[in-house]
Short mmCIF file of C-alpha atoms and ligand atoms in Angstrom, two decimals:
data_model
loop_
_atom_site.label_atom_id
_atom_site.label_comp_id
_atom_site.label_asym_id
_atom_site.label_seq_id
_atom_site.Cartn_x
_atom_site.Cartn_y
_atom_site.Cartn_z
CA MET A 706 0.00 0.00 0.00
CA LYS A 707 2.40 2.67 -1.20
CA ASP A 708 1.71 6.25 -2.11
CA MET A 709 -1.64 6.46 -0.38
CA SER A 710 -0.83 7.36 3.20
CA ASP A 711 -0.04 10.97 2.28
CA LYS A 712 -3.67 11.43 1.20
CA GLY A 713 -5.00 10.25 4.54
CA LEU A 714 -6.14 6.92 5.85
CA LEU A 715 -8.28 4.99 3.36
CA ILE A 716 -11.34 3.25 4.84
CA VAL A 717 -12.96 0.45 2.85
CA GLY A 718 -16.01 -1.01 4.58
CA GLU A 719 -17.56 -4.45 4.24
CA GLU A 720 -20.19 -3.41 1.72
CA LEU A 721 -17.67 -1.73 -0.53
CA CYS A 722 -15.42 -4.81 -0.42
CA GLN A 723 -18.35 -6.92 -1.60
CA GLN A 724 -19.07 -4.53 -4.43
CA LEU A 725 -15.45 -4.18 -5.54
CA VAL A 726 -13.66 -7.50 -5.07
CA GLY A 727 -14.92 -10.28 -7.32
CA ARG A 728 -13.86 -13.91 -7.49
CA ARG A 729 -11.46 -13.27 -10.39
CA ASP A 730 -9.71 -10.47 -8.47
CA ALA A 731 -9.35 -12.72 -5.42
CA PHE A 732 -8.10 -15.65 -7.50
CA ASP A 733 -5.43 -13.55 -9.21
CA ALA A 734 -4.31 -11.93 -5.93
CA VAL A 735 -4.10 -15.23 -4.04
CA GLU A 736 -2.35 -17.04 -6.90
CA ALA A 737 0.23 -14.23 -7.14
CA VAL A 738 0.95 -14.16 -3.42
CA PHE A 739 1.32 -17.98 -3.23
CA GLY A 740 3.87 -17.65 -6.03
CA ALA A 741 5.67 -14.85 -4.18
CA MET A 742 5.75 -16.95 -0.97
CA ALA A 743 7.36 -19.89 -2.81
CA ARG A 744 9.99 -17.58 -4.35
CA GLY A 745 10.80 -16.18 -0.90
CA ASP A 746 9.49 -12.74 -1.86
CA ALA A 747 6.67 -12.79 0.69
CA TYR A 748 6.68 -13.90 4.34
CA ASN A 749 4.00 -14.64 6.91
CA PHE A 750 4.92 -13.73 10.47
CA PRO A 751 4.05 -15.98 13.42
CA VAL A 752 0.32 -16.13 14.06
CA ILE A 753 -1.13 -15.10 17.41
CA ARG A 754 -4.49 -16.60 18.39
CA GLU A 755 -5.65 -16.55 22.00
CA ALA A 756 -8.78 -17.23 24.05
CA ILE A 757 -9.20 -13.85 25.74
CA GLY A 758 -11.24 -15.16 28.65
CA TYR A 759 -14.17 -12.92 27.78
CA ALA A 760 -17.32 -13.57 25.71
CA ASP A 761 -15.81 -16.99 24.85
CA ALA A 762 -13.89 -15.12 22.16
CA LEU A 763 -10.82 -16.23 20.22
CA TYR A 764 -8.79 -13.24 19.13
CA GLY A 765 -5.62 -12.89 17.13
CA PHE A 766 -3.40 -11.47 14.39
CA LYS A 767 -2.17 -12.76 11.05
CA SER A 768 0.55 -10.59 9.61
CA GLY A 769 3.04 -10.55 6.75
CA PHE A 770 4.99 -8.68 4.13
CA ASP A 771 4.88 -9.19 0.37
CA ARG A 772 7.98 -7.45 -0.94
CA ALA A 773 7.08 -8.22 -4.55
CA GLY A 774 3.61 -6.71 -4.22
CA GLN A 775 4.69 -4.06 -1.68
CA VAL A 776 1.96 -5.08 0.76
CA LEU A 777 2.61 -4.89 4.51
CA GLY A 778 -0.03 -5.36 7.16
CA LEU A 779 -2.10 -7.58 9.39
CA LYS A 780 -5.55 -9.03 9.80
CA SER A 781 -6.88 -8.80 13.31
CA GLY A 782 -10.01 -10.38 14.65
CA GLY A 783 -11.34 -13.78 15.55
CA TYR A 784 -14.39 -15.67 16.65
CA TRP A 785 -17.15 -14.43 18.96
CA PRO A 786 -19.65 -17.28 19.38
CA GLY A 787 -22.35 -15.05 20.87
CA ASN A 788 -22.52 -12.70 17.88
CA MET A 789 -25.28 -14.59 16.05
CA ASP A 790 -27.74 -13.57 18.81
CA LYS A 791 -26.77 -9.94 18.23
CA GLY A 792 -27.39 -10.15 14.47
CA LEU A 793 -23.67 -10.22 13.67
CA THR A 794 -21.52 -12.96 12.12
CA ASN A 795 -19.44 -14.89 14.64
CA HIS A 796 -16.21 -14.34 12.69
CA GLN A 797 -15.11 -10.69 12.80
CA SER A 798 -11.98 -9.27 11.26
CA THR A 799 -10.38 -6.10 9.94
CA VAL A 800 -7.28 -5.70 7.76
CA PHE A 801 -4.72 -2.96 8.49
CA LEU A 802 -2.40 -2.04 5.61
CA PHE A 803 0.75 0.01 6.16
CA ASP A 804 2.99 1.93 3.77
CA PRO A 805 6.11 -0.31 3.63
CA ASP A 806 8.35 2.72 3.11
CA THR A 807 7.24 4.58 6.22
CA GLY A 808 5.21 2.21 8.42
CA LYS A 809 2.35 4.69 8.35
CA LEU A 810 -1.16 3.23 8.49
CA ALA A 811 -2.49 3.50 4.92
CA ALA A 812 -5.81 1.62 4.88
CA LEU A 813 -8.43 -0.05 7.06
CA VAL A 814 -10.33 -2.72 5.17
CA GLY A 815 -13.27 -4.85 6.35
CA GLY A 816 -12.10 -8.46 6.58
CA ASN A 817 -15.25 -10.57 6.86
CA TYR A 818 -16.29 -10.88 3.21
CA LEU A 819 -12.65 -10.88 2.12
CA THR A 820 -11.86 -13.87 4.37
CA ALA A 821 -14.52 -15.94 2.63
CA VAL A 822 -13.55 -14.84 -0.86
CA ARG A 823 -9.80 -15.39 -0.29
CA THR A 824 -10.38 -18.84 1.24
CA ALA A 825 -12.50 -19.82 -1.75
CA ALA A 826 -9.83 -18.43 -4.07
CA SER A 827 -7.24 -20.62 -2.35
CA SER A 828 -9.02 -23.90 -3.09
CA ALA A 829 -9.91 -22.60 -6.56
CA VAL A 830 -6.21 -21.96 -7.27
CA SER A 831 -5.46 -25.53 -6.17
CA ILE A 832 -8.17 -26.92 -8.46
CA ALA A 833 -6.95 -24.81 -11.38
CA HIS A 834 -3.40 -26.16 -10.98
CA LEU A 835 -3.94 -29.71 -9.71
CA ALA A 836 -7.33 -31.18 -10.64
CA ARG A 837 -7.71 -33.37 -13.71
CA LYS A 838 -8.85 -31.32 -16.70
CA ASP A 839 -11.71 -33.78 -17.33
CA SER A 840 -13.16 -33.42 -13.78
CA LYS A 841 -16.97 -33.52 -13.98
CA VAL A 842 -18.25 -34.09 -10.43
CA LEU A 843 -17.55 -31.69 -7.57
CA GLY A 844 -17.94 -33.09 -4.05
CA MET A 845 -18.67 -30.73 -1.18
CA VAL A 846 -18.17 -31.80 2.45
CA GLY A 847 -19.52 -28.95 4.55
CA ALA A 848 -22.46 -26.60 4.18
CA GLY A 849 -21.72 -23.65 6.45
CA HIS A 850 -20.96 -20.00 5.72
CA GLN A 851 -17.82 -20.67 3.65
CA SER A 852 -19.26 -23.49 1.57
CA ALA A 853 -21.25 -21.35 -0.88
CA PHE A 854 -18.17 -19.20 -1.59
CA GLN A 855 -16.12 -22.37 -2.09
CA LEU A 856 -18.67 -23.85 -4.46
CA ARG A 857 -18.96 -20.74 -6.62
CA ALA A 858 -15.18 -20.32 -6.99
CA ALA A 859 -14.54 -24.03 -7.65
CA ALA A 860 -17.30 -24.22 -10.27
CA GLU A 861 -15.39 -21.72 -12.42
CA GLN A 862 -12.26 -23.90 -12.62
CA ARG A 863 -13.53 -26.96 -14.53
CA ASP A 864 -16.55 -27.95 -16.66
CA PHE A 865 -18.38 -29.55 -13.75
CA GLU A 866 -21.74 -31.14 -14.51
CA LYS A 867 -22.85 -32.04 -11.02
CA VAL A 868 -22.32 -31.27 -7.33
CA VAL A 869 -22.59 -34.04 -4.75
CA ALA A 870 -22.57 -33.05 -1.09
CA TRP A 871 -22.54 -34.38 2.43
CA ASN A 872 -22.65 -32.49 5.71
CA PRO A 873 -22.77 -33.69 9.34
CA HIS A 874 -25.82 -31.46 9.74
CA PRO A 875 -27.92 -32.46 6.69
CA GLU A 876 -30.50 -29.73 7.30
CA MET A 877 -27.87 -27.22 6.08
CA LEU A 878 -27.53 -28.83 2.64
CA PRO A 879 -30.57 -27.38 0.80
CA ARG A 880 -29.06 -23.89 0.98
CA LEU A 881 -25.92 -25.17 -0.77
CA GLY A 882 -28.15 -26.95 -3.28
CA GLU A 883 -29.77 -23.61 -4.13
CA VAL A 884 -26.34 -22.14 -4.87
CA ALA A 885 -25.46 -25.09 -7.15
CA ASN A 886 -28.76 -24.80 -9.01
CA GLU A 887 -28.33 -21.04 -9.31
CA ILE A 888 -25.08 -21.59 -11.24
CA GLY A 889 -26.66 -24.28 -13.40
CA LEU A 890 -25.29 -27.40 -11.69
CA GLU A 891 -27.28 -30.46 -10.70
CA PHE A 892 -27.10 -31.10 -6.92
CA GLU A 893 -27.44 -34.30 -4.94
CA ALA A 894 -27.05 -34.94 -1.21
CA ILE A 895 -25.41 -38.36 -0.79
CA SER A 896 -23.45 -40.42 1.75
CA GLN A 897 -19.74 -39.87 2.42
CA GLU A 898 -18.85 -43.19 0.72
CA GLN A 899 -20.91 -42.32 -2.37
CA LEU A 900 -19.32 -38.88 -2.48
CA GLY A 901 -15.83 -40.41 -2.49
CA ALA A 902 -16.83 -42.85 -5.24
CA GLN A 903 -18.33 -40.17 -7.51
CA ALA A 904 -16.35 -36.95 -7.01
CA ASP A 905 -13.39 -35.95 -9.18
CA VAL A 906 -12.72 -32.92 -6.97
CA ILE A 907 -13.61 -32.73 -3.27
CA ILE A 908 -13.64 -29.65 -1.05
CA THR A 909 -13.84 -30.14 2.70
CA ILE A 910 -14.89 -27.04 4.64
CA THR A 911 -16.15 -28.04 8.09
CA SER A 912 -15.17 -27.51 11.73
CA ALA A 913 -14.52 -31.23 12.21
CA PHE A 914 -12.17 -32.70 14.81
CA GLU A 915 -12.24 -36.21 13.36
CA PRO A 916 -12.00 -37.65 9.85
CA LEU A 917 -15.10 -37.40 7.69
CA LEU A 918 -13.59 -39.07 4.59
CA MET A 919 -11.57 -42.29 4.61
CA LYS A 920 -8.77 -43.25 2.24
CA ASP A 921 -10.55 -46.26 0.74
CA TRP A 922 -13.60 -44.19 -0.27
CA ILE A 923 -11.63 -41.92 -2.62
CA LYS A 924 -11.18 -42.89 -6.27
CA PRO A 925 -7.82 -42.63 -8.07
CA GLY A 926 -7.20 -39.27 -9.73
CA THR A 927 -9.23 -37.27 -7.20
CA HIS A 928 -8.12 -33.81 -6.17
CA LEU A 929 -8.98 -32.82 -2.59
CA ALA A 930 -8.89 -29.29 -1.23
CA CYS A 931 -8.99 -29.59 2.56
CA MET A 932 -9.93 -26.11 3.76
CA GLY A 933 -11.56 -26.47 7.19
CA THR A 934 -8.57 -27.52 9.29
CA ASP A 935 -6.88 -24.33 10.47
CA THR A 936 -6.20 -25.15 14.13
CA LYS A 937 -4.27 -27.77 16.09
CA GLY A 938 -6.53 -30.76 16.73
CA LYS A 939 -8.94 -30.21 13.84
CA GLN A 940 -9.17 -32.92 11.18
CA GLU A 941 -11.40 -33.52 8.16
CA VAL A 942 -9.88 -36.53 6.38
CA ASP A 943 -8.20 -39.80 7.28
CA ALA A 944 -4.47 -39.34 8.02
CA ALA A 945 -3.82 -42.40 5.81
CA LEU A 946 -5.46 -40.54 2.91
CA VAL A 947 -3.15 -37.56 3.45
CA ALA A 948 -0.10 -39.84 3.71
CA SER A 949 -0.95 -41.64 0.47
CA ALA A 950 -1.65 -38.47 -1.55
CA THR A 951 0.71 -35.98 -3.20
CA VAL A 952 0.36 -33.15 -0.70
CA PHE A 953 0.47 -29.46 -1.58
CA THR A 954 -0.10 -26.53 0.75
CA ASP A 955 -0.15 -22.77 1.03
CA GLU A 956 2.52 -22.79 3.77
CA ILE A 957 4.42 -25.82 5.02
CA ALA A 958 4.95 -24.47 8.57
CA GLN A 959 1.18 -24.16 9.05
CA SER A 960 0.37 -27.38 7.20
CA ILE A 961 2.40 -29.51 9.63
CA SER A 962 1.38 -27.67 12.80
CA LEU A 963 -2.27 -26.69 12.36
CA GLY A 964 -3.33 -27.88 8.90
CA GLU A 965 -4.74 -31.17 7.65
CA ALA A 966 -1.24 -32.68 7.37
CA GLN A 967 -0.60 -32.34 11.15
CA HIS A 968 -1.98 -35.81 11.98
CA ALA A 969 -0.03 -37.73 9.31
CA VAL A 970 3.12 -35.85 10.35
CA VAL A 971 2.58 -36.71 14.04
CA ASP A 972 1.96 -40.41 13.31
CA GLY A 973 5.11 -40.48 11.16
CA THR A 974 3.42 -41.46 7.88
CA LEU A 975 4.07 -38.11 6.18
CA ASN A 976 7.42 -36.43 6.08
CA GLU A 977 7.55 -32.61 5.91
CA GLU A 978 9.89 -32.88 2.90
CA ARG A 979 7.08 -34.49 0.90
CA ILE A 980 4.81 -31.42 1.22
CA ILE A 981 4.99 -29.10 -1.78
CA PRO A 982 4.19 -25.39 -1.67
CA ILE A 983 1.45 -24.69 -4.25
CA GLY A 984 3.46 -21.62 -5.20
CA ALA A 985 6.14 -23.89 -6.65
CA VAL A 986 3.54 -25.28 -9.07
CA ILE A 987 2.29 -21.76 -9.86
CA ASN A 988 5.87 -20.64 -10.56
CA GLY A 989 6.54 -23.65 -12.82
CA ASP A 990 9.14 -25.09 -10.43
CA HIS A 991 7.10 -28.24 -9.69
CA PRO A 992 5.02 -30.17 -12.24
CA GLY A 993 2.01 -30.55 -9.92
CA ARG A 994 -0.10 -33.58 -10.92
CA THR A 995 1.97 -36.06 -12.92
CA SER A 996 -0.59 -38.77 -13.71
CA ALA A 997 -4.34 -39.23 -14.16
CA ASP A 998 -4.43 -41.75 -11.28
CA GLU A 999 -2.58 -39.65 -8.71
CA VAL A 1000 -4.55 -38.37 -5.71
CA THR A 1001 -3.57 -34.76 -5.08
CA LEU A 1002 -4.43 -33.03 -1.80
CA PHE A 1003 -4.20 -29.32 -1.11
CA ASP A 1004 -3.91 -28.43 2.58
CA GLY A 1005 -5.31 -24.89 2.60
CA THR A 1006 -4.47 -23.60 6.04
CA GLY A 1007 -5.15 -19.89 5.41
CA VAL A 1008 -2.29 -17.39 5.64
CA GLY A 1009 -2.27 -13.70 6.50
CA LEU A 1010 -0.72 -12.81 3.14
CA GLN A 1011 -3.92 -13.97 1.42
CA ASP A 1012 -5.89 -11.47 3.49
CA LEU A 1013 -3.43 -8.69 2.78
CA ALA A 1014 -3.44 -9.51 -0.94
CA VAL A 1015 -7.22 -9.23 -1.33
CA ALA A 1016 -7.42 -6.24 1.01
CA SER A 1017 -4.86 -4.39 -1.07
CA VAL A 1018 -6.97 -5.11 -4.17
CA ALA A 1019 -10.01 -3.68 -2.34
CA ALA A 1020 -8.02 -0.57 -1.33
CA ARG A 1021 -6.66 -0.08 -4.85
CA LEU A 1022 -10.06 -0.44 -6.50
CA ALA A 1023 -11.65 1.87 -3.92
CA GLU A 1024 -8.91 4.43 -4.52
CA GLU A 1025 -9.16 4.18 -8.31
CA GLY A 1026 -12.95 4.42 -8.28
CA GLY A 1027 -13.01 7.26 -5.79
CA HIS A 1028 -15.33 5.20 -3.57
CA ALA A 1029 -13.56 5.00 -0.26
CA GLN A 1030 -13.77 7.27 2.75
CA ARG A 1031 -10.63 9.06 3.93
CA ALA A 1032 -9.66 10.03 7.43
CA VAL A 1033 -6.71 11.91 8.89
CA LEU A 1034 -4.97 10.20 11.79
P1 NAD B 936 -19.75 -22.52 9.84
O1 NAD B 936 -19.85 -22.49 11.32
O2 NAD B 936 -20.61 -21.63 9.04
O3 NAD B 936 -20.03 -24.03 9.33
C1 NAD B 936 -19.42 -25.11 9.99
C2 NAD B 936 -19.44 -26.35 9.12
O4 NAD B 936 -18.84 -27.42 9.86
C3 NAD B 936 -20.84 -26.85 8.79
O5 NAD B 936 -20.78 -27.60 7.60
C4 NAD B 936 -21.16 -27.75 9.99
O6 NAD B 936 -22.16 -28.70 9.68
C5 NAD B 936 -19.82 -28.40 10.21
N1 NAD B 936 -19.57 -28.77 11.61
C6 NAD B 936 -19.86 -28.06 12.73
N2 NAD B 936 -19.44 -28.72 13.82
C7 NAD B 936 -18.87 -29.87 13.37
C8 NAD B 936 -18.24 -30.98 14.01
N3 NAD B 936 -18.12 -31.04 15.33
N4 NAD B 936 -17.78 -31.99 13.23
C9 NAD B 936 -17.88 -31.94 11.89
N5 NAD B 936 -18.46 -30.90 11.23
C10 NAD B 936 -18.95 -29.90 11.97
O7 NAD B 936 -18.22 -22.32 9.49
P2 NAD B 936 -17.56 -21.76 8.16
O8 NAD B 936 -17.40 -20.29 8.29
O9 NAD B 936 -18.26 -22.32 6.98
O10 NAD B 936 -16.10 -22.38 8.29
C11 NAD B 936 -15.90 -23.77 8.12
C12 NAD B 936 -14.49 -24.14 8.57
O11 NAD B 936 -13.53 -23.47 7.74
C13 NAD B 936 -14.15 -23.72 10.00
O12 NAD B 936 -13.48 -24.79 10.60
C14 NAD B 936 -13.21 -22.53 9.83
O13 NAD B 936 -12.34 -22.41 10.91
C15 NAD B 936 -12.51 -22.91 8.56
N6 NAD B 936 -11.90 -21.80 7.82
C16 NAD B 936 -10.73 -22.03 7.19
C17 NAD B 936 -10.12 -21.01 6.47
C18 NAD B 936 -8.83 -21.27 5.76
O14 NAD B 936 -8.22 -20.32 5.23
N7 NAD B 936 -8.39 -22.48 5.65
C19 NAD B 936 -10.71 -19.75 6.40
C20 NAD B 936 -11.95 -19.55 7.02
C21 NAD B 936 -12.54 -20.61 7.73
#
């Protein structure tokens, strides 16, 4: 966020972010920053996430610097479980962008919509680079807030004909079915085993703490994007499935400590050296999928640089369009 701080602090609210940042913008920003991370041009700093002992809230910071894109900042926020009753979403976050030349606060950007759109962009980038070109069936495990964003972004990556879905709370599935139908895709709620047998691409986006998909249910050539596991102890798929797949991730340090790979690493069936940064595939330094039968798995843990990348797009578009508010600090 260079050259803006002298004009005053830019404020880009949630509504404006929704109007300005589309799926294509998010995809391009996330793909570019994953590439920059793999080249060593962009760094995430250690994440802080703490239970604050008040309102059952989890609060924290994700921060980083993208030297290539000249984006410095942090996302701050977390999870307030009581918010629903107050008419607010439980996840709340705000992105702070600083001028990397001076450290001056340059922009405040709403982070709620951007978190969903950047997480969906992450799995979409993995599908674009790793899924078989002839993938026809998209499997969705999860039907919460993020799932609709995931479905819309994934649907743009291949010529899918059908969506099959399973969720531990089946009453949530019809809403996801409406999204699939809205974008012209057939939708069917099926069992976990049937989903594994039918899907060419599977996205998992739940808050699970135990495996929902087992290795033997998945057919050869499947691409999985495991997006829900972003904390120590969480787990969405069988560790044996992770260990047997070719594993890619946004950031290896997070993948082994709080991502889907954590369990296979702990039980010794997956070695850290076998995990490939997706940025290496984006940069052309790794071939990605090498056969039609290979199971590829993307461990999308969610990094601060993704938030900063999409927030800087929001700030730039707001600036260019003359939409954003300004304030003097
Ligand atoms: P949500 O609360 O709207 O939906 C939760 C989903 O998980 C639903 O499908 C629900 O049925 C399921 N679920 C709830 N409790 C469960 C349990 N005990 N076992 C199995 N499934 C359970 O949440 P959301 O906003 O859609 O987020 C889904 C997940 O994605 C969360 O775990 C969140 O932390 C994670 N997330 C990851 C990233 C990332 O970058 N990787 C970003 C945002 C959110």
